[in-house]
Amino acid sequence: MNDIDVVVDRLRATFRSGRTKPLVWRRTQLTKLRDLFTENREAIADALHADLRKPRPEAYAVEVDFPIKEIDHTLEHLEQWLAPEPVASSALAHLPAGSTAGTQYEPLGTVLVIAPWNYPVQLLLVPLVGALAAGNTAVLKPSELTPASSALIAALIPRYLDSDAVTVIEGGVPETTALLAQRFDHIFYTGNSTVGRIVMRAAAEHLTPVTLELGGKSPVFVDRDVDLAVVAGRLAETKFRNAGQTCVAPDYVLTDPVTARALEVALAEAVEDRYGRDPQCSDGYGRIVNERHFDRVSALLGSGRVVFGGRSDRADRYIAPTVLADVKPDDPVMREEIFGPVLPILAVADLDEAIAFINDHDKPLALYGFTENEATRRRLAEETSSGGIGFGLPIAHLRIPELPFGGVGESGMGAYHGRNSIAAFSHRKARLDVPLR
Ligand code: NAD
């Protein structure tokens, strides 16, 4: 047996022993995971700085405080979420008197969580909150592209959590391939859709259910007659955070030609307000994860007309916050998820054309609208499909723990956060009790 066999067998044996099922075990593990975050804030921020030059406030907010909030919300509601749900007695009229029926959650068993590099702590450990809350054992596979974060998590997890129930396996493709050959009871994968397909194929061998948290090009529709200073400020904040390497970041803007011109000016001001005249000198601006992604994103800078930015420095893995205008639908920047600090603006005649454009492309992870018009909001929500939709502020929907976070179609399947994580990592079992009378 190799190391991975041994580890997975150990976690399976723990699950079979029943140790992870009692509420008290789950609560204890979640509380210890909370301690991991509160006692290692600095170390986590240091690792993220080493990997991604992630600004400290951003590291604390997104990779420490966000998971803590998720844990607190789960601890507060877990008992209530796990309570069996009875069906109405009117549905049991054909059964003997005193019959009851309902559903109850049961944990799936031993699960695998595979995480990407862009939020390497949050995207590994927030799924773990759900896996533990639902009573599972778990193997965690951090991304090899963020080695400092991966090593830190591998060192911390055994210090805080039940080592027979949670294990970190570090590594890249060979290790992930070996893990995927195992039979898991659920695989939770976050990353790109090419690897998503590899994961799903491997899972099919064992009929293992999957959650695939993928990406895609999340569009933004900007209506005419909106306050463009507000819109530009919110776009600058959400597009250029983590140097654009956010799965739900706005990918491109659709707006009419007149608004497009005014938005260019407003965006230039908003970016200068946030990052100064030279964002390369700003502590608040991150870097591209590695040379491969630097080269990929740099190649997209040639599309359309550079409104501002466009500068890059390979030795520093720096790409300036960049807005491209007059972009055409078949330009390279529109052919793949950008996943970098480049925001193209495409002119469309009206809302009809914007909706048609969105529907001509893969279903995105998120869709955003800036409009005061209720009918426009309704049309965007009803006539398009996306994992989530946000009006007025991109990305913020994922911070509401009761909203399911996940994609649809090419942007993924399944969802998590809050009670949706319990559903993702549990089987909802039907139960009928008929009296023996
Ligand atoms: P990545 O390269 O870190 O890959 C993700 C994981 O897949 C890693 O753990 C890696 O080791 C593993 N992997 C890579 N190649 C593999 C292979 N051939 N076989 C098996 N495993 C393999 O991250 P990435 O995919 O570049 O991340 C960026 C993508 O993730 C973007 O598309 C982004 O939109 C998406 N994303 C989605 C979410 C979400 O919540 N929906 C969040 C973050 C990122």
XYZ file of N, CA, C and O and ligand atoms in Angstrom, residues 114-118 123 141-145 171-173 176 180 189-192 195 198 213-216 247 337 339 365 405, ligand 1:
168
model
N -10.371 19.546 -3.191
C -9.229 19.999 -4.016
C -9.399 21.493 -4.251
O -10.448 21.936 -4.737
N -8.366 22.270 -3.900
C -8.513 23.733 -3.944
C -7.542 24.372 -4.935
O -6.479 23.822 -5.226
N -7.883 25.561 -5.422
C -7.000 26.296 -6.336
C -6.109 27.272 -5.566
O -6.121 27.311 -4.333
N -5.384 28.094 -6.308
C -4.352 28.944 -5.721
C -4.811 30.368 -5.445
O -4.105 31.114 -4.773
N -5.950 30.791 -5.991
C -6.219 32.245 -5.931
C -6.647 32.716 -4.543
O -6.293 33.812 -4.123
N -10.539 28.750 0.072
C -11.198 27.790 -0.816
C -10.874 26.338 -0.459
O -11.478 25.420 -0.986
N -6.516 18.783 -0.414
C -5.413 18.903 -1.383
C -5.284 20.370 -1.780
O -6.012 20.869 -2.629
N -4.332 21.083 -1.132
C -4.129 22.492 -1.509
C -3.441 22.603 -2.862
O -2.871 21.630 -3.356
N -3.472 23.805 -3.425
C -2.820 24.010 -4.724
C -1.296 24.072 -4.570
O -0.778 24.738 -3.670
N -0.612 23.417 -5.492
C 0.857 23.448 -5.495
C 1.389 24.786 -6.010
O 2.572 25.090 -5.854
N 0.524 25.606 -6.598
C 0.997 26.881 -7.152
C 1.183 27.945 -6.065
O 1.758 28.995 -6.319
N 0.859 18.613 -2.992
C 1.410 18.128 -4.252
C 0.642 18.634 -5.445
O -0.305 19.417 -5.304
N 1.087 18.192 -6.631
C 0.487 18.663 -7.871
C -0.257 17.555 -8.588
O -0.971 16.766 -7.964
N -0.029 17.493 -9.907
C -0.808 16.557 -10.719
C -0.598 15.091 -10.288
O -1.582 14.360 -10.128
N -2.523 14.476 -7.074
C -3.984 14.584 -7.268
C -4.491 13.394 -8.058
O -5.564 12.850 -7.768
N -7.293 10.840 -6.906
C -8.531 10.635 -7.675
C -8.770 9.168 -8.013
O -9.885 8.789 -8.367
N -14.381 19.986 -5.796
C -13.273 20.554 -6.567
C -13.544 22.028 -6.883
O -14.631 22.374 -7.363
N -12.575 22.880 -6.630
C -12.634 24.273 -7.072
C -11.460 24.526 -8.005
O -10.308 24.259 -7.624
N -11.739 25.052 -9.173
C -10.647 25.338 -10.115
C -11.197 25.478 -11.521
O -12.355 25.855 -11.700
N -10.370 25.157 -12.495
C -10.789 25.393 -13.884
C -11.588 24.218 -14.450
O -11.555 23.113 -13.913
N -9.674 20.788 -15.635
C -9.409 19.829 -14.555
C -10.741 19.342 -13.960
O -10.855 18.182 -13.558
N -11.565 16.313 -15.657
C -10.715 15.188 -15.213
C -11.264 14.630 -13.893
O -11.385 13.414 -13.707
N -16.798 23.636 -8.448
C -16.854 25.106 -8.339
C -15.892 25.642 -9.382
O -14.684 25.723 -9.145
N -16.416 25.994 -10.549
C -15.554 26.373 -11.668
C -15.618 27.887 -11.895
O -16.058 28.623 -11.016
N -15.175 28.331 -13.045
C -15.108 29.776 -13.266
C -15.892 30.186 -14.492
O -17.003 29.719 -14.719
N -15.317 31.055 -15.281
C -15.986 31.532 -16.485
C -15.919 33.042 -16.564
O -15.353 33.696 -15.691
N -12.579 34.250 -8.883
C -13.472 33.516 -9.792
C -14.731 34.303 -10.124
O -15.260 34.180 -11.214
N -11.669 32.990 -19.920
C -11.783 33.719 -18.648
C -10.481 34.488 -18.452
O -9.392 33.915 -18.574
N -9.139 36.206 -15.687
C -8.465 35.841 -14.438
C -7.197 36.656 -14.229
O -6.134 36.160 -13.867
N -20.388 32.148 -13.855
C -20.502 31.931 -12.414
C -21.315 33.058 -11.772
O -22.058 32.846 -10.827
N -23.647 29.208 -2.985
C -22.592 29.706 -3.860
C -22.139 28.573 -4.778
O -21.618 27.554 -4.308
P -5.057 25.274 -9.922
O -4.135 25.280 -11.085
O -4.535 25.514 -8.572
O -5.862 23.913 -9.998
C -6.841 23.547 -9.039
C -6.479 22.201 -8.462
O -6.464 21.198 -9.475
C -5.104 22.173 -7.787
O -5.231 21.599 -6.507
C -4.276 21.340 -8.732
O -3.274 20.608 -8.074
C -5.290 20.418 -9.355
N -4.885 19.962 -10.690
C -4.276 20.721 -11.648
N -4.070 19.974 -12.763
C -4.558 18.741 -12.503
C -4.663 17.522 -13.273
N -4.215 17.431 -14.512
N -5.233 16.458 -12.675
C -5.705 16.527 -11.415
N -5.636 17.655 -10.658
C -5.081 18.744 -11.186
O -6.172 26.386 -10.078
P -6.861 26.895 -11.390
O -7.740 25.859 -11.961
O -5.926 27.591 -12.300
O -7.793 28.023 -10.703
C -8.350 28.996 -11.435
C -9.738 28.598 -11.935
O -10.543 28.266 -10.815
C -10.464 29.722 -12.623
O -11.168 29.200 -13.714
C -11.428 30.219 -11.566
O -12.552 30.879 -12.057
C -11.771 28.965 -10.877
N -12.199 29.240 -9.514
C -13.470 28.977 -9.173
C -13.909 29.272 -7.898
C -15.305 29.012 -7.447
O -15.535 29.121 -6.258
N -16.232 28.658 -8.336
C -13.023 29.821 -6.979
C -11.716 30.058 -7.372
C -11.299 29.749 -8.636
